[in-house]
Tab-separated table of N, CA and C in Angstrom:
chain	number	residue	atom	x	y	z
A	90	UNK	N	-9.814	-6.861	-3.030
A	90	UNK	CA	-11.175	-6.641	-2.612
A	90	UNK	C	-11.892	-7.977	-2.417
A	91	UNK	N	-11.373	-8.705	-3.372
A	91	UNK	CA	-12.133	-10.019	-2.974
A	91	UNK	C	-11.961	-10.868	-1.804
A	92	UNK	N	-10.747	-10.346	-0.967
A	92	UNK	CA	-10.147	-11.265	0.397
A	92	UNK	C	-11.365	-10.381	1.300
A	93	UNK	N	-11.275	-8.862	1.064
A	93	UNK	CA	-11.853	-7.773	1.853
A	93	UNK	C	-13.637	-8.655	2.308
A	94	UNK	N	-14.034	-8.936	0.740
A	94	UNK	CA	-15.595	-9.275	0.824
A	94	UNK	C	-15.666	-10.275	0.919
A	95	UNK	N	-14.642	-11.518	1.712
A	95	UNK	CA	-15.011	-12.400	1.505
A	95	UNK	C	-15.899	-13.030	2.773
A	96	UNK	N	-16.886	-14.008	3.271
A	96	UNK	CA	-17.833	-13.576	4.106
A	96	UNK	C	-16.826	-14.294	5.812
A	97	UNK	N	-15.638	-14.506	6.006
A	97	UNK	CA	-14.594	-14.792	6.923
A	97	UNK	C	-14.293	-13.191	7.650
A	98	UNK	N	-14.006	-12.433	6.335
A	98	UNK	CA	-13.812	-10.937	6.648
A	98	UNK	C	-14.807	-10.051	6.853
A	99	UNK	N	-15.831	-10.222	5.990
A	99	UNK	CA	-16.699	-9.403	5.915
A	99	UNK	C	-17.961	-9.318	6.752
A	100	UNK	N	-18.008	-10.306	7.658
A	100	UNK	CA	-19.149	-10.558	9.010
A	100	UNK	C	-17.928	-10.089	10.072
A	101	UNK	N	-16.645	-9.648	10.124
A	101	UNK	CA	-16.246	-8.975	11.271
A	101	UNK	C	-17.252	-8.148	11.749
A	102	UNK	N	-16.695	-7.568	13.015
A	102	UNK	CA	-16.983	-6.143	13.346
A	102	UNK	C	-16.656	-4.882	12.690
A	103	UNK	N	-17.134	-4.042	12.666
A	103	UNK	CA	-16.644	-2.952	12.161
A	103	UNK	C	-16.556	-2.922	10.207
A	104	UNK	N	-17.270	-3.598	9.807
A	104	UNK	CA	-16.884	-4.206	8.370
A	104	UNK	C	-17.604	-3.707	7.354
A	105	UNK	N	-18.245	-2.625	7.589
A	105	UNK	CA	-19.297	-2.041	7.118
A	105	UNK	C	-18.867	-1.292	5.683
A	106	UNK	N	-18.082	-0.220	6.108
A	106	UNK	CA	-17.023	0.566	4.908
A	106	UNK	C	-16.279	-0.618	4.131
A	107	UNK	N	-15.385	-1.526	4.187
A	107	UNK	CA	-15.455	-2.810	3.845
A	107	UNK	C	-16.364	-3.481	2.332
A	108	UNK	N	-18.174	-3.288	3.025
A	108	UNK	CA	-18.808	-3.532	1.899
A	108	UNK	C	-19.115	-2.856	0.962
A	109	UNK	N	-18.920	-1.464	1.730
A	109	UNK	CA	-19.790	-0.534	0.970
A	109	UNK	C	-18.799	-0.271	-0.205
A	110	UNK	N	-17.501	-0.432	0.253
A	110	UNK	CA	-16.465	0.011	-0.517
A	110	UNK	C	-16.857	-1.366	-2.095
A	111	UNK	N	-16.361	-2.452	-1.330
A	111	UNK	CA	-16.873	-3.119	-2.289
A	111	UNK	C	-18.416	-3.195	-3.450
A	112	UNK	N	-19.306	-3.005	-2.754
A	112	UNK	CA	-20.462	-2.735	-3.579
A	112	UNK	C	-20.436	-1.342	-4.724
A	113	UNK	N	-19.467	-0.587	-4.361
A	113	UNK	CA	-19.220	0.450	-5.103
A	113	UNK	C	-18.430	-0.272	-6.593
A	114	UNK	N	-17.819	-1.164	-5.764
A	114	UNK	CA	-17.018	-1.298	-6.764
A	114	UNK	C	-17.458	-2.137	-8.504
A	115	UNK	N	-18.459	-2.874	-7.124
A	115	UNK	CA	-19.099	-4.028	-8.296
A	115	UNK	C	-20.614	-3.436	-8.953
A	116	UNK	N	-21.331	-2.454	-8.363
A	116	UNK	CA	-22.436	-2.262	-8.746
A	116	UNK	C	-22.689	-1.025	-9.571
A	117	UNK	N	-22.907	-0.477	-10.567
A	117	UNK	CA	-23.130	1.054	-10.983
A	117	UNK	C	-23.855	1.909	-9.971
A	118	UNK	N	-23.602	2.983	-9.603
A	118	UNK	CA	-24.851	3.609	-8.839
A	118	UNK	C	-26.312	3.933	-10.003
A	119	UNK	N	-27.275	4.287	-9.524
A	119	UNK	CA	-28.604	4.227	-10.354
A	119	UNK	C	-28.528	5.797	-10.235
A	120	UNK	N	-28.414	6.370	-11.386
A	120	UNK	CA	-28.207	7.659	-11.542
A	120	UNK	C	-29.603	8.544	-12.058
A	121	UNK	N	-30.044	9.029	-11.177
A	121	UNK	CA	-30.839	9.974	-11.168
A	121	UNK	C	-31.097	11.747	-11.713
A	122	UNK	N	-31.715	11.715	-12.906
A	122	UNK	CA	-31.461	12.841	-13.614
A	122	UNK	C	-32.953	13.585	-13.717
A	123	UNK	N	-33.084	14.780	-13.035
A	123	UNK	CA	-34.935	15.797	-13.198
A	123	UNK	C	-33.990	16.443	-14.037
A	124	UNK	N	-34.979	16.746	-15.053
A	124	UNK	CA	-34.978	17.418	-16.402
A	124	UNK	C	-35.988	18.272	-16.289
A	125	UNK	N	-35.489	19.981	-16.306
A	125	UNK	CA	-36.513	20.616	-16.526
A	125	UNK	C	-35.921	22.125	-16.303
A	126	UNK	N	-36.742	23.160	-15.848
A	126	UNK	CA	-36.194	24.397	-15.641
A	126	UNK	C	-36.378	24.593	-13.706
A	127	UNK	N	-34.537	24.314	-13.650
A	127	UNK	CA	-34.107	24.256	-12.448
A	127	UNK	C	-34.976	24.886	-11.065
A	128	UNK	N	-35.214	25.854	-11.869
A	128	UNK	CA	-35.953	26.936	-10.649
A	128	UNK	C	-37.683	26.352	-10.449
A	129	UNK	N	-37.886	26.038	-11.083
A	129	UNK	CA	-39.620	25.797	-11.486
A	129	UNK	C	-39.563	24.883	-9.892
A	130	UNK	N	-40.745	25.141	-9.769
A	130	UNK	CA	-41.238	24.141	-8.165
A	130	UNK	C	-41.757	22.786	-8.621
A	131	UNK	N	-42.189	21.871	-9.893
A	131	UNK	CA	-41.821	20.918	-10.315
A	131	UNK	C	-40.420	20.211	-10.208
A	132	UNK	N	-38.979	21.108	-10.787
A	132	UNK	CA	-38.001	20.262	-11.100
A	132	UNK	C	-37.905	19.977	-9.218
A	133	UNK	N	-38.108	20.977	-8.451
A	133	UNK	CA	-37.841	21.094	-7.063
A	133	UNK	C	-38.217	20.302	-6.551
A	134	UNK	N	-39.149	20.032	-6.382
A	134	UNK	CA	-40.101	18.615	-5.990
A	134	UNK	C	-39.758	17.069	-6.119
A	135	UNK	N	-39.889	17.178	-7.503
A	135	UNK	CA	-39.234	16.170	-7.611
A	135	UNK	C	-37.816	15.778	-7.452
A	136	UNK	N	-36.382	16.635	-7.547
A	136	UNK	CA	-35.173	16.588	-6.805
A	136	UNK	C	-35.506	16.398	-5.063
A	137	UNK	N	-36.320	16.753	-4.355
A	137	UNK	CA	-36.570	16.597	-3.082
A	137	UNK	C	-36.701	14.882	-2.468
A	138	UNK	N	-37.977	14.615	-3.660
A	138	UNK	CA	-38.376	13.357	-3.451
A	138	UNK	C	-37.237	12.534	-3.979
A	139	UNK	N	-36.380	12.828	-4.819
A	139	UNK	CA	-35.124	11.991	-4.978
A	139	UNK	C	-34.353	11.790	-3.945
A	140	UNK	N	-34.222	12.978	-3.374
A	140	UNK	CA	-33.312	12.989	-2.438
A	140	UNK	C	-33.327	12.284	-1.059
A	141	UNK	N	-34.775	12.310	-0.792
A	141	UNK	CA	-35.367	11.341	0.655
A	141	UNK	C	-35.743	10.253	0.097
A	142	UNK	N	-35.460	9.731	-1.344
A	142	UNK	CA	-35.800	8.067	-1.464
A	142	UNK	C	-34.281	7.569	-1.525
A	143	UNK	N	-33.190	8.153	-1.996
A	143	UNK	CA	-32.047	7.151	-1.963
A	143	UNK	C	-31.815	6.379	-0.656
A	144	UNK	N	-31.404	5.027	-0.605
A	144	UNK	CA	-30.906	3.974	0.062
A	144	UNK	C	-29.276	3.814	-0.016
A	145	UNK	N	-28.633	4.088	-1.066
A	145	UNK	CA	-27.201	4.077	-1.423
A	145	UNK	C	-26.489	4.622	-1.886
A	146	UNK	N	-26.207	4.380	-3.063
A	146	UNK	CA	-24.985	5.518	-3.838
A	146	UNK	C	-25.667	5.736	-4.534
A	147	UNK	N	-26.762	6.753	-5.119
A	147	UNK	CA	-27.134	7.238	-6.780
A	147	UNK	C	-26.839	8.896	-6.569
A	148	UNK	N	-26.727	9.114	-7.532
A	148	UNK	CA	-25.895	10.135	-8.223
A	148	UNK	C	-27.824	10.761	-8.730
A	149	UNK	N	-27.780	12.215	-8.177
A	149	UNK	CA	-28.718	12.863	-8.662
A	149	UNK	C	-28.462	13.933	-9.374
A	150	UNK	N	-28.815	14.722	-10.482
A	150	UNK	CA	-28.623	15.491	-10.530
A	150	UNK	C	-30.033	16.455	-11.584
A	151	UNK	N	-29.557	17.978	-11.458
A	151	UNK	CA	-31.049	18.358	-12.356
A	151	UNK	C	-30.253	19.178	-13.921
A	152	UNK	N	-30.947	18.605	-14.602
A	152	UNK	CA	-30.747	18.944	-16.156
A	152	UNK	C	-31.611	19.781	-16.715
A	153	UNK	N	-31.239	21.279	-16.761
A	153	UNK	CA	-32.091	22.455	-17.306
A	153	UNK	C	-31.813	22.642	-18.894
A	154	UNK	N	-32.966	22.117	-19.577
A	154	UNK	CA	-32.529	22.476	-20.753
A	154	UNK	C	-32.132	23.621	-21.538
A	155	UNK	N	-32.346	24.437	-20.963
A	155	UNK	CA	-31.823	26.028	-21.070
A	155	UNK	C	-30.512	25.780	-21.085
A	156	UNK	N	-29.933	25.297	-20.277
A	156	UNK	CA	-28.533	25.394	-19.842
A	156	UNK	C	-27.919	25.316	-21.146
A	157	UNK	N	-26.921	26.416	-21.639
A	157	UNK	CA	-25.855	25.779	-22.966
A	157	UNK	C	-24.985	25.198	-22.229
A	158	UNK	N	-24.602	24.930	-21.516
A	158	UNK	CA	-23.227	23.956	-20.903
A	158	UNK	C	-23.593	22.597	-21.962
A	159	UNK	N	-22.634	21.665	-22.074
A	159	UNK	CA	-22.957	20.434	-22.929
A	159	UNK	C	-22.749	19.708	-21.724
A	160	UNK	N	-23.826	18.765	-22.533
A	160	UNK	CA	-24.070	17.516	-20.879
A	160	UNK	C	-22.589	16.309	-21.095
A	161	UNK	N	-22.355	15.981	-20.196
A	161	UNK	CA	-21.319	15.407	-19.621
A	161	UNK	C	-21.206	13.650	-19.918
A	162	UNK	N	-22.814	13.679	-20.862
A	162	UNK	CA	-23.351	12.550	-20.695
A	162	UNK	C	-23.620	12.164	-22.335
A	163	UNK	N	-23.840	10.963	-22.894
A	163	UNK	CA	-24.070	10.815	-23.928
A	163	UNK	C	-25.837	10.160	-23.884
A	164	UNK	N	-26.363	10.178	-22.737
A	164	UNK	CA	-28.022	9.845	-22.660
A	164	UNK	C	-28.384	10.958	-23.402
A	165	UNK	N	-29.477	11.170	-24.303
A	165	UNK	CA	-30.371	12.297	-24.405
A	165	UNK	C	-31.602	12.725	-23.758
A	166	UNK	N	-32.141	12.839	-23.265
A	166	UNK	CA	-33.616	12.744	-22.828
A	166	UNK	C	-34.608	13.213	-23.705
A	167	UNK	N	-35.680	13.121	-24.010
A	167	UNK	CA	-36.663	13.803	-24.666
A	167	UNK	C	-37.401	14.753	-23.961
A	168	UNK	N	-37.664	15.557	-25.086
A	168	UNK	CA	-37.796	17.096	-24.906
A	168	UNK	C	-39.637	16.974	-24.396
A	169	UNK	N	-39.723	17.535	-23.100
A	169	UNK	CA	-40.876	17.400	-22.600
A	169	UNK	C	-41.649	18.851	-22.116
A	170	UNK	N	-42.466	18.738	-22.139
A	170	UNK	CA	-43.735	20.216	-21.720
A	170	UNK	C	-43.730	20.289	-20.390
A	171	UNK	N	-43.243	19.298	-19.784
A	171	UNK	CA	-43.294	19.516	-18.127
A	171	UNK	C	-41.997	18.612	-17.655
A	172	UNK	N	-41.908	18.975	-15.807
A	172	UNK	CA	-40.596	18.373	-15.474
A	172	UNK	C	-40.418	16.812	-15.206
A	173	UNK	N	-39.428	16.514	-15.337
A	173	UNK	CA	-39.633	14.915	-15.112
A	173	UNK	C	-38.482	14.459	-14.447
A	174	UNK	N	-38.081	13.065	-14.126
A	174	UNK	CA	-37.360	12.581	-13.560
A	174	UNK	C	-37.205	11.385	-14.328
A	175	UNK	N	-36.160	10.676	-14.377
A	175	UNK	CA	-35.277	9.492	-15.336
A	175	UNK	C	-34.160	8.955	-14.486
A	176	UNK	N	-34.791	7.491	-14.572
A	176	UNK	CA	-33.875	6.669	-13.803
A	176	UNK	C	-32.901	5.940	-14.661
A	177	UNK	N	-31.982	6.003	-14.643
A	177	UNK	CA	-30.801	5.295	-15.685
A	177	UNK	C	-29.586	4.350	-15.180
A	178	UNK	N	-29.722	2.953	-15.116
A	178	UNK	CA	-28.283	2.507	-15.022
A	178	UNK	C	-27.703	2.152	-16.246
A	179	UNK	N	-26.437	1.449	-15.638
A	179	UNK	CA	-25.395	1.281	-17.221
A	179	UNK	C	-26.188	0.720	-18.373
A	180	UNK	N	-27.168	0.266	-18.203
A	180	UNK	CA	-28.088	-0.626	-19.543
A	180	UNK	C	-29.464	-0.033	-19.872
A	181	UNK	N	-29.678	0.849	-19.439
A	181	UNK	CA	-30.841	1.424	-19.893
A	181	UNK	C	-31.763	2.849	-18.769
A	182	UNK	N	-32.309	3.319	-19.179
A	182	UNK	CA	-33.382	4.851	-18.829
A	182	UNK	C	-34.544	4.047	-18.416
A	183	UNK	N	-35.423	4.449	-17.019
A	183	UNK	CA	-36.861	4.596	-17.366
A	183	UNK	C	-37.537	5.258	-18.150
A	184	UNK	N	-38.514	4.903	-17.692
A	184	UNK	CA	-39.783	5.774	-18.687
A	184	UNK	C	-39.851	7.605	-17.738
A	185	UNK	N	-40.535	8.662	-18.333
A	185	UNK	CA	-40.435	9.858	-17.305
A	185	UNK	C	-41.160	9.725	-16.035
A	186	UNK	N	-40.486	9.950	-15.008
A	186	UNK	CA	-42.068	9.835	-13.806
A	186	UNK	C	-41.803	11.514	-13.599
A	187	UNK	N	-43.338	12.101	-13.363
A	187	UNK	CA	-43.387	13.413	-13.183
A	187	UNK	C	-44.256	13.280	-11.658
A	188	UNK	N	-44.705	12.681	-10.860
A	188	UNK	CA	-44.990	12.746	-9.586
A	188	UNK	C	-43.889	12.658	-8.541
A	189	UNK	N	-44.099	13.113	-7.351
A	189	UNK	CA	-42.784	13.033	-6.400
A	189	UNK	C	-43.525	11.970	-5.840
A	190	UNK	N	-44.283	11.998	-5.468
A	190	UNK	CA	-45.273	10.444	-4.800
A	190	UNK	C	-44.506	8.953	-5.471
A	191	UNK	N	-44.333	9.249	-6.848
A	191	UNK	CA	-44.132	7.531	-7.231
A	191	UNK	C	-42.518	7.848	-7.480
A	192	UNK	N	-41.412	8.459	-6.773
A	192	UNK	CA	-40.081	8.133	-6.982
A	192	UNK	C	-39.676	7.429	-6.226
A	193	UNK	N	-40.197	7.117	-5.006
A	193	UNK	CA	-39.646	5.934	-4.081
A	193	UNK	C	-39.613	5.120	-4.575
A	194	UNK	N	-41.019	4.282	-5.079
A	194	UNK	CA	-41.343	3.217	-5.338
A	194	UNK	C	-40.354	2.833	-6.622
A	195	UNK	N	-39.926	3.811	-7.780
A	195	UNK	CA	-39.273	3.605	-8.391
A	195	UNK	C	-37.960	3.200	-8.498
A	196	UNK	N	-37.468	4.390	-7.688
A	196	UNK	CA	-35.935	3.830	-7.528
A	196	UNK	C	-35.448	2.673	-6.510
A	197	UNK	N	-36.388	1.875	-5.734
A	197	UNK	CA	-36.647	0.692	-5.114
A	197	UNK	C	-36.747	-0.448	-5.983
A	198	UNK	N	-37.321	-0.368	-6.811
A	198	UNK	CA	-37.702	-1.624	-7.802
A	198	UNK	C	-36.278	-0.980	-8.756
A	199	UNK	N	-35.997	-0.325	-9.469
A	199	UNK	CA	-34.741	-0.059	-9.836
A	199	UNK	C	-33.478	-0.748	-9.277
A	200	UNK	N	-33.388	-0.647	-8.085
A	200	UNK	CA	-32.543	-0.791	-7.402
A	200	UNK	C	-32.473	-2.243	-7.280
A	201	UNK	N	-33.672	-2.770	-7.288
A	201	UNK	CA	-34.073	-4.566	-7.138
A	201	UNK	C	-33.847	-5.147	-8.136
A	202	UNK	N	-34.305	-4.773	-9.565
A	202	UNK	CA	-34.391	-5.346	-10.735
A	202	UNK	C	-33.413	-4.644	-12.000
A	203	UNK	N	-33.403	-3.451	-11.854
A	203	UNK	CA	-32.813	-2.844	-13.333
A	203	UNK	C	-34.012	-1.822	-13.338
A	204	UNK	N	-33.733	-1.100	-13.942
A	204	UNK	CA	-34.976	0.869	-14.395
A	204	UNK	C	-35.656	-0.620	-15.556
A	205	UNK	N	-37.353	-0.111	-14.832
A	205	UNK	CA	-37.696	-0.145	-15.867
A	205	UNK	C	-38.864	0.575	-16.213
């Protein structure tokens, strides 16, 4: 991968899959988790606005606490009165955002700096 990305190869034509492949390789995706009761037009909303802010690879998904399935995950989230959204890479969670208005802005600066 490193001959693949190196910038001789990687300013070809056609070189695109190339990076992306590589950036997969080197970067965590920023994993995106709404917490709430799936059906509610909150968790909805905000999964929407997740969905038209990604730029790359993040991994969304919605976490109904109802659900007995066991999460897949060793994050916990805290137990909240309304729905929220949590940005998480390998080193740490945001704080909850419960507006669909401010998830762009979030997972942008996420994406720039680290969740914070």
């Amino acid at each position: 991968m490193r001959f693949l990305a190196a910038e001789s190869v990687a300013l070809q034509p056609l070189s695109a899959g190339v990076l992306l492949a590589n950036e997969d390789m080197t970067e965590a995706p920023i994993h995106v988790t709404v917490v709430g009761a799936a059906a509610s037009a909150e968790v909805m909303a905000l999964h929407a606005a997740a969905l038209r802010s990604i730029t790359s690879h993040e991994l969304i998904e919605i976490r109904d606490p109802a659900d007995p399935a066991p999460l897949p995950t060793s994050v916990t989230y805290p137990p909240l009165k309304r729905a929220a959204l949590f940005l998480c890479t390998a080193q740490a969670c945001s704080s909850p955002i419960f507006r669909g208005e401010d998830v762009r802005a979030k997972i942008q600066r996420a994406q720039l700096q680290g969740v914070r």
